[in-house]
PDB file of C-alpha atoms and ligand atoms in Angstrom:
ATOM      1  CA  MET P   1     337.636 284.145 250.843  1.00 87.00           C
ATOM      2  CA  ARG P   2     335.596 281.022 250.042  1.00 97.00           C
ATOM      3  CA  LYS P   3     333.943 279.073 252.825  1.00 98.00           C
ATOM      4  CA  ASN P   4     334.489 275.512 253.887  1.00 98.00           C
ATOM      5  CA  ILE P   5     331.153 273.668 253.849  1.00 98.00           C
ATOM      6  CA  VAL P   6     329.940 270.279 254.799  1.00 98.00           C
ATOM      7  CA  ALA P   7     326.436 269.580 253.403  1.00 99.00           C
ATOM      8  CA  GLY P   8     324.278 266.498 253.909  1.00 98.00           C
ATOM      9  CA  ASN P   9     322.187 265.121 251.097  1.00 98.00           C
ATOM     10  CA  TRP P  10     319.609 262.845 252.696  1.00 98.00           C
ATOM     11  CA  LYS P  11     318.151 261.790 249.253  1.00 98.00           C
ATOM     12  CA  MET P  12     314.849 259.866 249.530  1.00 98.00           C
ATOM     13  CA  ASN P  13     315.446 258.681 253.156  1.00 98.00           C
ATOM     14  CA  THR P  14     313.715 259.171 256.477  1.00 98.00           C
ATOM     15  CA  THR P  15     310.150 259.892 257.355  1.00 98.00           C
ATOM     16  CA  VAL P  16     309.314 263.417 258.614  1.00 98.00           C
ATOM     17  CA  ALA P  17     309.562 262.220 262.244  1.00 98.00           C
ATOM     18  CA  GLU P  18     312.980 260.543 261.630  1.00 98.00           C
ATOM     19  CA  GLY P  19     314.339 263.497 259.727  1.00 98.00           C
ATOM     20  CA  VAL P  20     313.262 266.013 262.376  1.00 99.00           C
ATOM     21  CA  ALA P  21     314.915 263.870 264.984  1.00 98.00           C
ATOM     22  CA  LEU P  22     318.137 263.688 262.875  1.00 98.00           C
ATOM     23  CA  ALA P  23     318.223 267.410 262.300  1.00 98.00           C
ATOM     24  CA  LYS P  24     317.678 268.021 265.909  1.00 98.00           C
ATOM     25  CA  GLU P  25     320.484 265.679 266.830  1.00 98.00           C
ATOM     26  CA  VAL P  26     322.957 267.441 264.365  1.00 98.00           C
ATOM     27  CA  ASN P  27     321.730 270.780 265.689  1.00 98.00           C
ATOM     28  CA  GLU P  28     322.461 269.777 269.266  1.00 97.00           C
ATOM     29  CA  ALA P  29     325.809 268.339 268.293  1.00 97.00           C
ATOM     30  CA  LEU P  30     326.692 271.710 266.761  1.00 97.00           C
ATOM     31  CA  ALA P  31     325.298 273.780 269.678  1.00 94.00           C
ATOM     32  CA  GLY P  32     328.250 273.567 272.046  1.00 84.00           C
ATOM     33  CA  PHE P  33     330.917 273.364 269.365  1.00 86.00           C
ATOM     34  CA  LYS P  34     332.612 275.761 267.027  1.00 91.00           C
ATOM     35  CA  ALA P  35     332.764 274.028 263.592  1.00 95.00           C
ATOM     36  CA  ASN P  36     335.456 275.204 261.283  1.00 97.00           C
ATOM     37  CA  CYS P  37     333.093 275.077 258.304  1.00 98.00           C
ATOM     38  CA  ASP P  38     329.497 275.921 257.494  1.00 98.00           C
ATOM     39  CA  VAL P  39     327.157 272.940 258.059  1.00 98.00           C
ATOM     40  CA  ILE P  40     324.029 272.306 256.044  1.00 98.00           C
ATOM     41  CA  VAL P  41     321.404 269.485 255.785  1.00 99.00           C
ATOM     42  CA  CYS P  42     319.422 269.101 252.601  1.00 99.00           C
ATOM     43  CA  ALA P  43     316.283 267.110 253.241  1.00 99.00           C
ATOM     44  CA  PRO P  44     313.118 266.069 251.355  1.00 99.00           C
ATOM     45  CA  PHE P  45     310.481 268.765 250.657  1.00 99.00           C
ATOM     46  CA  THR P  46     308.071 267.246 253.069  1.00 99.00           C
ATOM     47  CA  HIS P  47     310.453 267.762 255.931  1.00 99.00           C
ATOM     48  CA  LEU P  48     311.741 271.251 255.446  1.00 99.00           C
ATOM     49  CA  ALA P  49     309.097 273.381 257.292  1.00 98.00           C
ATOM     50  CA  SER P  50     309.265 271.043 260.376  1.00 99.00           C
ATOM     51  CA  ILE P  51     313.063 270.980 260.350  1.00 98.00           C
ATOM     52  CA  ALA P  52     313.182 274.766 260.068  1.00 98.00           C
ATOM     53  CA  SER P  53     311.143 275.119 263.134  1.00 98.00           C
ATOM     54  CA  VAL P  54     313.551 273.021 265.337  1.00 98.00           C
ATOM     55  CA  ILE P  55     317.029 274.069 264.217  1.00 98.00           C
ATOM     56  CA  ASP P  56     319.180 277.198 264.759  1.00 98.00           C
ATOM     57  CA  GLN P  57     320.043 278.211 261.316  1.00 97.00           C
ATOM     58  CA  ASN P  58     322.921 280.346 262.463  1.00 96.00           C
ATOM     59  CA  LYS P  59     324.545 276.912 263.197  1.00 97.00           C
ATOM     60  CA  LEU P  60     322.903 274.610 260.742  1.00 98.00           C
ATOM     61  CA  GLY P  61     321.832 275.625 257.331  1.00 98.00           C
ATOM     62  CA  LEU P  62     318.800 273.922 255.624  1.00 99.00           C
ATOM     63  CA  GLY P  63     318.320 273.097 251.979  1.00 99.00           C
ATOM     64  CA  ALA P  64     316.085 271.286 249.582  1.00 99.00           C
ATOM     65  CA  GLU P  65     317.270 268.573 247.224  1.00 99.00           C
ATOM     66  CA  ASN P  66     315.662 270.006 244.150  1.00 98.00           C
ATOM     67  CA  CYS P  67     313.139 272.625 242.868  1.00 98.00           C
ATOM     68  CA  ALA P  68     310.982 273.045 239.831  1.00 98.00           C
ATOM     69  CA  ASP P  69     311.998 274.645 236.609  1.00 98.00           C
ATOM     70  CA  HIS P  70     308.868 276.781 236.444  1.00 98.00           C
ATOM     71  CA  LYS P  71     307.687 279.565 238.637  1.00 98.00           C
ATOM     72  CA  SER P  72     304.183 278.306 239.489  1.00 98.00           C
ATOM     73  CA  GLY P  73     301.106 276.969 237.855  1.00 98.00           C
ATOM     74  CA  ALA P  74     299.820 273.749 236.372  1.00 98.00           C
ATOM     75  CA  TYR P  75     302.823 271.458 237.120  1.00 98.00           C
ATOM     76  CA  THR P  76     301.170 268.761 239.299  1.00 98.00           C
ATOM     77  CA  GLY P  77     303.568 267.302 241.836  1.00 98.00           C
ATOM     78  CA  GLU P  78     306.277 269.944 241.448  1.00 98.00           C
ATOM     79  CA  VAL P  79     307.639 272.182 244.159  1.00 98.00           C
ATOM     80  CA  SER P  80     308.771 275.656 243.315  1.00 99.00           C
ATOM     81  CA  ALA P  81     311.742 277.589 244.449  1.00 99.00           C
ATOM     82  CA  ALA P  82     309.343 280.067 246.197  1.00 99.00           C
ATOM     83  CA  MET P  83     307.690 277.208 248.097  1.00 99.00           C
ATOM     84  CA  VAL P  84     311.142 275.976 249.216  1.00 99.00           C
ATOM     85  CA  ALA P  85     312.078 279.459 250.352  1.00 99.00           C
ATOM     86  CA  SER P  86     308.708 279.669 252.251  1.00 99.00           C
ATOM     87  CA  THR P  87     309.577 276.753 254.385  1.00 98.00           C
ATOM     88  CA  GLY P  88     312.640 278.635 255.793  1.00 98.00           C
ATOM     89  CA  ALA P  89     315.227 276.630 253.768  1.00 98.00           C
ATOM     90  CA  THR P  90     317.979 278.720 252.178  1.00 98.00           C
ATOM     91  CA  TYR P  91     319.851 276.317 250.033  1.00 99.00           C
ATOM     92  CA  VAL P  92     318.867 273.909 247.201  1.00 99.00           C
ATOM     93  CA  ILE P  93     320.793 271.108 245.579  1.00 99.00           C
ATOM     94  CA  LEU P  94     320.435 271.319 241.730  1.00 98.00           C
ATOM     95  CA  GLY P  95     321.557 269.010 238.986  1.00 98.00           C
ATOM     96  CA  HIS P  96     322.530 266.064 241.186  1.00 98.00           C
ATOM     97  CA  SER P  97     323.571 263.220 238.992  1.00 98.00           C
ATOM     98  CA  GLU P  98     320.568 261.170 240.120  1.00 98.00           C
ATOM     99  CA  ARG P  99     318.196 263.871 238.839  1.00 98.00           C
ATOM    100  CA  ARG P 100     320.179 264.174 235.574  1.00 97.00           C
ATOM    101  CA  GLN P 101     320.077 260.384 235.127  1.00 97.00           C
ATOM    102  CA  TYR P 102     316.744 259.263 236.379  1.00 97.00           C
ATOM    103  CA  TYR P 103     314.636 262.416 235.793  1.00 97.00           C
ATOM    104  CA  GLY P 104     316.140 263.696 232.521  1.00 97.00           C
ATOM    105  CA  GLU P 105     317.452 267.019 233.822  1.00 97.00           C
ATOM    106  CA  THR P 106     319.290 268.880 231.087  1.00 98.00           C
ATOM    107  CA  ALA P 107     321.391 272.025 231.117  1.00 98.00           C
ATOM    108  CA  GLU P 108     318.391 273.900 229.811  1.00 98.00           C
ATOM    109  CA  THR P 109     316.115 272.859 232.735  1.00 98.00           C
ATOM    110  CA  LEU P 110     319.041 273.446 235.235  1.00 98.00           C
ATOM    111  CA  ARG P 111     319.486 277.094 233.945  1.00 98.00           C
ATOM    112  CA  GLU P 112     315.768 277.696 234.645  1.00 98.00           C
ATOM    113  CA  LYS P 113     316.074 276.160 238.147  1.00 98.00           C
ATOM    114  CA  VAL P 114     319.198 278.114 238.985  1.00 99.00           C
ATOM    115  CA  ALA P 115     317.597 281.358 237.952  1.00 98.00           C
ATOM    116  CA  LEU P 116     314.406 280.665 239.996  1.00 99.00           C
ATOM    117  CA  ALA P 117     316.530 279.574 243.041  1.00 99.00           C
ATOM    118  CA  LEU P 118     318.492 282.760 242.878  1.00 99.00           C
ATOM    119  CA  ALA P 119     315.408 284.870 242.322  1.00 98.00           C
ATOM    120  CA  ASN P 120     313.961 283.407 245.529  1.00 98.00           C
ATOM    121  CA  GLY P 121     317.018 284.012 247.651  1.00 98.00           C
ATOM    122  CA  LEU P 122     318.118 280.349 247.652  1.00 99.00           C
ATOM    123  CA  THR P 123     321.800 279.367 247.311  1.00 98.00           C
ATOM    124  CA  PRO P 124     322.166 276.602 244.709  1.00 99.00           C
ATOM    125  CA  ILE P 125     324.568 273.702 245.430  1.00 99.00           C
ATOM    126  CA  PHE P 126     325.144 272.830 241.818  1.00 99.00           C
ATOM    127  CA  CYS P 127     326.396 269.297 241.103  1.00 98.00           C
ATOM    128  CA  ILE P 128     328.609 268.172 238.286  1.00 98.00           C
ATOM    129  CA  GLY P 129     330.591 265.075 237.717  1.00 98.00           C
ATOM    130  CA  GLU P 130     331.497 262.466 235.076  1.00 98.00           C
ATOM    131  CA  VAL P 131     330.330 258.803 234.799  1.00 96.00           C
ATOM    132  CA  LEU P 132     332.781 255.845 234.977  1.00 94.00           C
ATOM    133  CA  GLU P 133     333.082 255.521 231.228  1.00 95.00           C
ATOM    134  CA  GLU P 134     334.182 259.172 230.881  1.00 96.00           C
ATOM    135  CA  ARG P 135     336.665 258.756 233.732  1.00 96.00           C
ATOM    136  CA  GLU P 136     338.116 255.752 231.953  1.00 94.00           C
ATOM    137  CA  ASN P 137     338.200 257.146 228.455  1.00 96.00           C
ATOM    138  CA  GLY P 138     339.841 260.337 229.702  1.00 97.00           C
ATOM    139  CA  THR P 139     337.169 262.828 228.735  1.00 98.00           C
ATOM    140  CA  TYR P 140     336.260 263.723 232.372  1.00 98.00           C
ATOM    141  CA  ASN P 141     337.775 267.192 232.370  1.00 98.00           C
ATOM    142  CA  ASP P 142     335.843 268.217 229.230  1.00 98.00           C
ATOM    143  CA  VAL P 143     332.598 266.670 230.469  1.00 98.00           C
ATOM    144  CA  VAL P 144     332.726 268.542 233.687  1.00 98.00           C
ATOM    145  CA  LYS P 145     333.662 271.757 231.988  1.00 98.00           C
ATOM    146  CA  GLY P 146     330.791 271.347 229.658  1.00 98.00           C
ATOM    147  CA  GLN P 147     328.379 270.890 232.546  1.00 98.00           C
ATOM    148  CA  ILE P 148     329.563 274.106 234.156  1.00 98.00           C
ATOM    149  CA  VAL P 149     329.565 276.137 230.895  1.00 98.00           C
ATOM    150  CA  ASP P 150     326.143 274.816 229.822  1.00 98.00           C
ATOM    151  CA  GLY P 151     324.480 275.013 233.221  1.00 98.00           C
ATOM    152  CA  LEU P 152     325.986 278.190 234.740  1.00 98.00           C
ATOM    153  CA  PHE P 153     327.990 280.393 232.423  1.00 98.00           C
ATOM    154  CA  ASN P 154     324.797 282.377 231.420  1.00 98.00           C
ATOM    155  CA  LEU P 155     324.941 283.933 234.860  1.00 98.00           C
ATOM    156  CA  SER P 156     326.453 287.334 235.698  1.00 98.00           C
ATOM    157  CA  ALA P 157     329.680 287.347 237.716  1.00 98.00           C
ATOM    158  CA  GLU P 158     327.543 288.569 240.659  1.00 98.00           C
ATOM    159  CA  ASP P 159     325.106 285.672 240.377  1.00 98.00           C
ATOM    160  CA  PHE P 160     327.836 283.166 239.766  1.00 98.00           C
ATOM    161  CA  GLY P 161     329.385 284.308 242.937  1.00 98.00           C
ATOM    162  CA  LYS P 162     326.331 282.978 244.853  1.00 98.00           C
ATOM    163  CA  ILE P 163     326.757 279.366 243.652  1.00 98.00           C
ATOM    164  CA  ILE P 164     328.330 276.492 245.537  1.00 98.00           C
ATOM    165  CA  LEU P 165     329.681 273.798 243.319  1.00 98.00           C
ATOM    166  CA  ALA P 166     329.749 270.071 244.165  1.00 98.00           C
ATOM    167  CA  TYR P 167     332.004 267.800 242.128  1.00 98.00           C
ATOM    168  CA  GLU P 168     330.579 264.329 242.480  1.00 98.00           C
ATOM    169  CA  PRO P 169     332.142 261.623 240.241  1.00 97.00           C
ATOM    170  CA  VAL P 170     329.116 259.491 239.546  1.00 96.00           C
ATOM    171  CA  TRP P 171     331.286 256.296 239.790  1.00 95.00           C
ATOM    172  CA  ALA P 172     331.995 257.231 243.459  1.00 94.00           C
ATOM    173  CA  ILE P 173     328.400 258.019 244.641  1.00 92.00           C
ATOM    174  CA  GLY P 174     327.087 255.401 246.954  1.00 88.00           C
ATOM    175  CA  THR P 175     329.575 252.855 245.700  1.00 88.00           C
ATOM    176  CA  GLY P 176     332.003 252.963 248.601  1.00 83.00           C
ATOM    177  CA  LYS P 177     334.596 253.919 245.878  1.00 83.00           C
ATOM    178  CA  THR P 178     335.940 257.385 246.729  1.00 86.00           C
ATOM    179  CA  ALA P 179     338.019 259.387 244.253  1.00 91.00           C
ATOM    180  CA  THR P 180     341.598 259.671 245.707  1.00 96.00           C
ATOM    181  CA  ALA P 181     342.398 262.993 247.256  1.00 97.00           C
ATOM    182  CA  ASP P 182     344.648 263.614 244.305  1.00 98.00           C
ATOM    183  CA  GLN P 183     341.963 262.820 241.767  1.00 97.00           C
ATOM    184  CA  ALA P 184     339.689 265.161 243.639  1.00 98.00           C
ATOM    185  CA  GLU P 185     342.306 267.966 243.789  1.00 98.00           C
ATOM    186  CA  ASP P 186     343.127 267.656 240.094  1.00 98.00           C
ATOM    187  CA  MET P 187     339.501 268.062 239.259  1.00 98.00           C
ATOM    188  CA  HIS P 188     338.783 270.885 241.694  1.00 98.00           C
ATOM    189  CA  ALA P 189     341.811 272.811 240.396  1.00 98.00           C
ATOM    190  CA  HIS P 190     340.555 272.267 236.857  1.00 98.00           C
ATOM    191  CA  ILE P 191     337.144 273.538 237.802  1.00 98.00           C
ATOM    192  CA  ARG P 192     338.598 276.617 239.432  1.00 98.00           C
ATOM    193  CA  ALA P 193     340.639 277.345 236.222  1.00 98.00           C
ATOM    194  CA  VAL P 194     337.474 277.003 234.099  1.00 98.00           C
ATOM    195  CA  ILE P 195     335.711 279.530 236.342  1.00 98.00           C
ATOM    196  CA  ALA P 196     338.746 281.824 236.336  1.00 98.00           C
ATOM    197  CA  GLU P 197     338.827 281.800 232.545  1.00 98.00           C
ATOM    198  CA  LYS P 198     335.251 283.088 232.426  1.00 98.00           C
ATOM    199  CA  TYR P 199     334.799 285.265 235.528  1.00 98.00           C
ATOM    200  CA  GLY P 200     338.370 285.951 236.567  1.00 98.00           C
ATOM    201  CA  LYS P 201     340.589 284.738 239.426  1.00 98.00           C
ATOM    202  CA  GLU P 202     338.805 286.578 242.190  1.00 98.00           C
ATOM    203  CA  VAL P 203     335.459 284.915 241.513  1.00 98.00           C
ATOM    204  CA  ALA P 204     337.158 281.591 241.120  1.00 98.00           C
ATOM    205  CA  ASP P 205     339.034 281.873 244.310  1.00 98.00           C
ATOM    206  CA  ASN P 206     335.833 282.820 246.165  1.00 98.00           C
ATOM    207  CA  THR P 207     333.892 279.803 244.817  1.00 98.00           C
ATOM    208  CA  SER P 208     333.394 276.949 247.330  1.00 98.00           C
ATOM    209  CA  ILE P 209     333.892 273.644 245.540  1.00 98.00           C
ATOM    210  CA  LEU P 210     332.719 270.594 247.479  1.00 98.00           C
ATOM    211  CA  TYR P 211     333.653 266.969 246.815  1.00 98.00           C
ATOM    212  CA  GLY P 212     330.922 264.325 246.966  1.00 97.00           C
ATOM    213  CA  GLY P 213     331.016 260.539 246.521  1.00 96.00           C
ATOM    214  CA  SER P 214     331.470 258.060 249.368  1.00 94.00           C
ATOM    215  CA  CYS P 215     332.930 260.757 251.619  1.00 96.00           C
ATOM    216  CA  LYS P 216     333.118 259.476 255.194  1.00 96.00           C
ATOM    217  CA  PRO P 217     334.815 260.201 258.483  1.00 97.00           C
ATOM    218  CA  SER P 218     337.743 257.957 257.610  1.00 97.00           C
ATOM    219  CA  ASN P 219     338.630 259.775 254.304  1.00 96.00           C
ATOM    220  CA  ALA P 220     337.293 263.303 254.878  1.00 98.00           C
ATOM    221  CA  ALA P 221     340.400 264.790 256.453  1.00 98.00           C
ATOM    222  CA  GLU P 222     342.637 263.707 253.575  1.00 98.00           C
ATOM    223  CA  LEU P 223     340.239 265.139 250.959  1.00 98.00           C
ATOM    224  CA  PHE P 224     339.630 268.397 252.773  1.00 98.00           C
ATOM    225  CA  ALA P 225     343.365 268.927 253.255  1.00 98.00           C
ATOM    226  CA  LYS P 226     343.677 269.497 249.487  1.00 98.00           C
ATOM    227  CA  PRO P 227     343.866 273.258 248.712  1.00 98.00           C
ATOM    228  CA  ASP P 228     340.988 273.290 246.190  1.00 98.00           C
ATOM    229  CA  VAL P 229     338.609 270.976 248.123  1.00 98.00           C
ATOM    230  CA  ASP P 230     336.443 273.200 250.181  1.00 98.00           C
ATOM    231  CA  GLY P 231     334.375 270.513 251.845  1.00 98.00           C
ATOM    232  CA  GLY P 232     331.876 267.799 251.044  1.00 98.00           C
ATOM    233  CA  LEU P 233     328.424 266.941 249.825  1.00 98.00           C
ATOM    234  CA  ILE P 234     327.674 263.877 251.865  1.00 98.00           C
ATOM    235  CA  GLY P 235     324.970 261.252 251.057  1.00 98.00           C
ATOM    236  CA  GLY P 236     324.998 257.980 253.036  1.00 97.00           C
ATOM    237  CA  ALA P 237     327.227 259.263 255.907  1.00 98.00           C
ATOM    238  CA  SER P 238     324.859 262.172 256.455  1.00 98.00           C
ATOM    239  CA  LEU P 239     322.116 259.842 257.661  1.00 98.00           C
ATOM    240  CA  LYS P 240     323.849 259.146 260.949  1.00 98.00           C
ATOM    241  CA  CYS P 241     324.682 262.119 263.182  1.00 98.00           C
ATOM    242  CA  ALA P 242     328.010 260.684 264.511  1.00 98.00           C
ATOM    243  CA  ASP P 243     329.274 259.981 260.939  1.00 98.00           C
ATOM    244  CA  PHE P 244     328.110 263.368 259.717  1.00 98.00           C
ATOM    245  CA  MET P 245     329.761 265.106 262.650  1.00 98.00           C
ATOM    246  CA  GLY P 246     332.882 262.993 262.141  1.00 98.00           C
ATOM    247  CA  ILE P 247     333.120 264.616 258.718  1.00 98.00           C
ATOM    248  CA  VAL P 248     332.330 268.093 260.056  1.00 98.00           C
ATOM    249  CA  LYS P 249     335.249 267.631 262.524  1.00 98.00           C
ATOM    250  CA  ALA P 250     337.585 266.673 259.713  1.00 97.00           C
ATOM    251  CA  PHE P 251     338.041 270.426 259.234  1.00 96.00           C
TER     252      PHE P 251
HETATM  253  P1  PGA J   1     327.320 259.293 248.890  1.00 61.35           P
HETATM  254  O1  PGA J   1     326.411 260.326 248.025  1.00 61.35           O
HETATM  255  O2  PGA J   1     328.021 260.084 249.955  1.00 61.35           O
HETATM  256  O3  PGA J   1     326.286 258.306 249.469  1.00 61.35           O
HETATM  257  O4  PGA J   1     328.274 258.677 247.915  1.00 61.35           O
HETATM  258  C1  PGA J   1     326.885 261.625 247.769  1.00 61.35           C
HETATM  259  C2  PGA J   1     325.891 262.362 246.962  1.00 61.35           C
HETATM  260  O5  PGA J   1     325.223 261.724 246.028  1.00 61.35           O
HETATM  261  O6  PGA J   1     325.571 263.549 247.156  1.00 61.35           O
END
């Protein structure tokens, strides 16, 4: 059956020293405690190797926030999936709305990134979600379906089975405005139906679908209680160990 997962997305926050300290703190908080979910932190590229050397990855998974859409070569400033894997990280967030919006990521580039992540043994945390206008004009189910179909449905069932999905309504990210638990559940059930239509019920039932967007200790339990919400991708609240652990403990 699918896993429950709480993953932090630190975005462009913390220096290496601060990030290592935060990862250590989370690692220590998890040490004497049996979490009812997998716990992951996704950190800037610069931090990954240092964090990998101080955490116990049996307790705390480590991921990058992006990777390149090319294997290697003359792409100044890019970081490949192989480089990410070489740090010891085993996850990578792909297709975050901030990357789609500010860095022009398209379904085509994301298909390349997903393929390279998988080829290098990384587990993609693939983000989807509608903007406010699409929520308000009622096209959100189609928009999210389109992102899944265009970004992922080229995969074999076996490879699709390696993907973690994160539904993040863009209007809820960093705004303090969370989707209601019912809105999240409706969308997560829709996403699972879209997957079942293509890959069958078993693959759909085994796919972890995380919710992201102003998830915090005070609302996590209500969201995670929904049958199709398998955890959270946490931005702001992942930057403080106590808040992040508060969300982990919501399971
Ligand atoms: P937030 O970000 O929790 O700060 O809203 C979530 C995300 O963008 O992954």
